[in-house]
Phi, psi and omega in degrees: 000127178292139179252138176281143177300154182298324183249135176287114181223093185301333179300334185285341186223344186299312180295319179298316182294316182297319179299320179295318177301315181295313183297329180272000176070026183291340181269350189282132178266140182254112181293342181266358181296149177265007176288154175295140183280149170221118187236134170232131171258133183291137169298112191293119176288162176302136186300329181257014182281171173235156185295125172242177188295331176296318175300317183299316179295310184299316183283335173293316175305310183297318183294322178300312181297317182292317180294320178296314181293323178299316179288340182270008173097016179262152171274102190264127171242112170254104190268119182265169175169177182227160182254143183288343172047069191307306184296312184298311183294316180299319180298321180292319180294318179300316180297320179295318180293323180300322178297334179269002180078022182242139178254159178300318182295320180299320183290321187085162188300308185300313181289326178296318180295326175299318179294321180295320177293321177299316180299315181298318180292327182285312186257342181291148176092348179300322182293332178295314178296327178291323177295327177295323179297332179286341180103011184299126184262051179286156173277088187294340178290343180255017183303135182237165179222136187299343177250018175285173188300315183292314180294324178294322178296322179294319178300314180299314182299317182295314181297317180299321179292316179302317182292316180296326181274001180072024182257005174225150182209163177242128182196171179278121180214162173280131176232165171281116184248129175263113181292341179276310179282343179056048177208161173283150174224157184282165177305322186283349176263006177262137169264147179240134180218148178287129179226145177286134179211204181219157167252118176261123180263121191235140175276131172246106184291146174291144182295334182271004177079011185274007180142210181205165170246168181237130181239144176244140179214153174262351183227075184299337180296336181281346182297340178300337181253014178298140176233002176189168167238137184242147173228163177283135183297338181265005181277107184300333182297329190242007184303324182285346182271343183300127181099344177288163180248144175237159177267124176289113182306147177075326182261346178053039180249137178279133177226151186273159168265121183243165179249128178209137183293348177299329185286131176272123184298325188269000181264121180059227181275353184083009176236136178229144174282146182246117181236083188304332184277351188223020176203129184297322179289320178297325179298317179296317177299315180300321179296318181294331186248011178055043179277148175293149178253107183251105180275121185255006179231154173265189185293346179264005186065035174255138183297132181263191185298335179291349182265013175061228185291350181271004179307139177078000172272140175288169190302325182280325174295318179297320180302312181298316182295319181295314179299318180297315181294320179299319180296315181295329180275358180074020182261352178267112184284308180196165177235127180246142172293141184206128175258128182217165182279123182241131178278135177232155179293127181294342181270312188243350177085001179290143178295129182287144175247117172296126193215130178280122177209162180278122183220166172267139181228153171254131177287120191263337188303311181291323181288330185288329188299309178297327180291324175296313183296325181300323179275319180298325181282347181091002177297325174243124179257144175244132183235120358292153187295331185297341178291342177299327180297321176299317181297313181298316183300320181287314185292329180284342180238028187292143175256165175301143188265119175282115186253000180261146179226143183272064183228163177258332182274113181149191178276116182287138182291126184276055177245142185233140185237141178290135180285345176284108187296340179277342184276310179061023179285141177229145180221137175252125186208147176284341178254151180298133179251119184257330185238136180291127181288345184265319185229004178070009177282170180288146179253152180229134181285148176306135180284340188280160174245167178283148170309137179309321184289346177293318177283324180295332180296339181264359190307317183296335181244331178295327180289342180261010173105356179297135176087348182275346178203171180291325182270148174293136178282161179298319179297319180296316179297322187276321192246005177241140000294156176282174183258306188233137170247127176247121185202173178274150184288342184286356176242029176305315185273319182300321190233307188299308181301321183289326175294321183294309182289328179294315181297316180296322183288320189259334180246345183078008183230155173290149183282335182198160181260345182220134172247118179253124183263133168258151179278192178262151172266111182264165176282181185298337180267003179084016179263151176295137178288132181206160178295321184295326179272348181053042183242016179286156176241126182281115180302326182293325176295320180292322177296318179297324184276319187242343185100151182296321182300318181295318179297312180303312185293321178298320182291334187259314192300122176076002182264116182290141181304129177089347182275145172287154178227150177266137178291135178212110184294336177298328180291322179288327175295322178294323178294323176293324176297323177296316178299320179295321178298314179297316181301312181293324177295317179296317178301316181299313181298312182295325178290339180259019173253139177290156180304327184267015186301131173228126181292133181243164180293144182293130173257107186305323185295336184264358182284139175273172181296324179289330175295315180294326178295311182292321180295321179294315180293322177295316179301319178294322179299315179304313181296314183293314182295318178299317178296316179303314182293321178297329180266007181063029176265067187293321179295322178292317179301314180299318179296320179295319180293315180299316180299318181293311184297312186285305190274333182260302185290306185286307188284336183244299191294317178302316180295322181295329184271350185302315178298323180292317179296321180293326183284333181075188178085192185297322180297325177292321179298320177298315180298318179299317179299316182290319177303316182287316181302312181290323178297314178305313183295314183289332174294321178296316180295325182278339188307314180301332182273318182230077190291328187286309182295324180293323178293318182294317178292318182303319183292346181265349182283134179303149179063028178247123185241314184275162174294143180298332187287345179251009179271158184291146176295148179292147179236148177297135183235109184300333180293339181261018179257102181251078190301309185293312181299322180294316179296319180297312183291334175300328178294321178294315179300316180299319181294315179295319179298318181295320178296315179301319180296318180294319179298318180295320180299324182262011178058040178272121182295147181302333183287342184280116179277139184223145176273129180247145170253132180241123178258118180203165187225169173053226185297331181295332180300311180294322179301312182289327178298320181279357184247013183301327181297326179291322178293322179294318183283316192253350178237012179052049180273131173274333182199147176236122176249126181253139177207153177281341177206132177257126189293314188224141178253010182301133177068018182233144171276138183246129176244130181247126175242184182288349185226357184197163166246135184243129183249131181236120179298120182297327180299327179282335184283305187213165167281103190305311183296320180294318180291323178296320179296318180297316181293322179297318179295317180295322179299319179296320180294318179294319179299323177297318177297317181298314181299317182296312183291322178299317179298320179297314182286339177278350182276112183297327179295320179298314181297321184284323189258332183290148175303144182307322182293329179290320177296317180296320178297322178296318179296318178297320180298318179296317181299315180294321179295320179292323176295317179297319179300319180296321179294320179297315180298320178297318180295319179294321178296322180296335180278000000 
């Protein structure tokens, strides 16, 4: 019989166990299996990324579901992979080259891509090894990369189809432009933050010299590209001005006053400047009125030749110069302080510039409708359900999707343009086009690449072989559609929505039937973990310190699906304590089994009431945990398992069986059988949550041969449901618990034996009579007196439970006067603490200036002190 080490030390076995799982192929999915399929595709982390706490939470959720389904008889494919992360990876490669004194432009595209592949090969995949340390049971033999041959073929196929169907186009539109990354980015890749700014009120003189109008702007540098001033057609103040011309200050260009319903009559002066090249709403107005689009900035947000004398100034330098010139010309009316929402690049933090440029777009209106219906009809469920509202709001107001990026690292757009500027012929082809079919001139491929999310949108089916050949692959037929997607809610639009409409459009099927959202792991102050705040917690450090099981359990237990959670290292230490409790319980049970122990079938007739009680509660646990998992209540399931193992199995049943084990004989054998049976079951239930410790303990149980992860999930067994006996014994447990609580309240040491009187009637009388040994063992009873009625409660503490009244002679418990004095003294000390903290919290300066966590700690301290005061008063009253 294998023996467990005296001390729980996860470092000693976690790596060994994971290697064994891999070598035995336990993670591998068999496409030829006749089991029902269950597929999860991993949200692909950046190929050069490192594991952060969000990854740890997300992948723990996925692993729990996969291990549970595997044990439940499904052919499970958890498909791993990484994303090429075009903007992020390119930025890192550029920064690395810069340190070597080399620029991207100097290298040229081909050589730069060689460097990018080298970088990816050098640093890529580190996160995969880190996921293994977490215990992730992915099918690593099927690992994919968004730029591998198969996924790249799928991207090409999709774009060609979109183009052939007229669902993609190339045109001049306003995009979010990052002057630092020098590429367009989507709305969903922009962060928005409140920033202090100004409203500059500027005079625009009438061209006929009859006066002026007043315009307000937060971005005066864009006025260089104004092509109109707009008013609302129903605004009576300005009806006579529509069609008049004004002089654009500084540029001395005449521009018209136009009427458009976009203008809000009640906002500001009711007049707005229209700059089609630098504002998305202005662009729409310009399109309706055929206004010229004058772009006054280059890709670096530096003023170009269209900006006149301000050429070569960056946007902020130009702003200062323009304001100064307006002031000197007497055209600046006033400047107002103004706080407004500013978009910044989610990658580098640079303020985004709305910028007119030629880009590729996907027409979204037609694609969005089936994707909306898939969720509205319930074919795809989102958990928690309230996230569906976010999805609906976005999909019902969706704009055309800009899919081109001004980057070199990524899937290059297969569009070719004639170099003859008079020809303007364009061709989209899967094969390289060298000669123009129209004029025989040389052709040049588009320099741009696809948005990273364009390839990620195909992830659920491209990874299974779709698009890589004319025939459907075996994996695609067997494992698509997938079943569950586990992801963060902040990419509903970036990824989830796009996967849904892409899958419906190209495969005719939904990509998954359930989307389960995990929340964010915030720091102790409730802030998002980020590099800029330097408040991240390294999961690998926590694994090294506490073990992977402790980290996993801490992230899951008690955490509601979709909710954010605050990081608290005390919680992971508590999870390790739970693992240690389980380890010691297992050691105790195994040490109390004979070398020749063989588990036998349960003989109902030989079971004691405590055996029936534990079996009933265990049976209920199986039912509850299975239901929790089916409802995606993973945190509730973990809490239920922990409560049973710690509070029922360890704290009660093991203690209840100790006298039987010590006595030996047939009764001890029954107890050993039940201890092992329940341990086996609870290890199976716990395995998806804490895979390493459960595997290590499992391997030490006699008659255990296979890995726990490939064994069948536990099932509810009606034969093990002893309702009456369980309820009856629960009354005994409640009575002993109440006695223990009273003793603890009065500081009575466990070693002190006390005589108890128990008042109870009818069937309960016999129940308590047969349970006196439990009171002696677990409530330190020197004697138990049973009666249907106790005449007097004088000088006795009275405990009332659902089935009895228990009388405890106070004289036997404590020296009353001495205890009263001790409690009175303690009450004074607690009152002093309460007064101090209340004074602190009543101080407005403290509330305003102290860090939020310090204020919260003070409130918690007050709450605990007040609870303690109430307990002291209760104890004094009892005396």
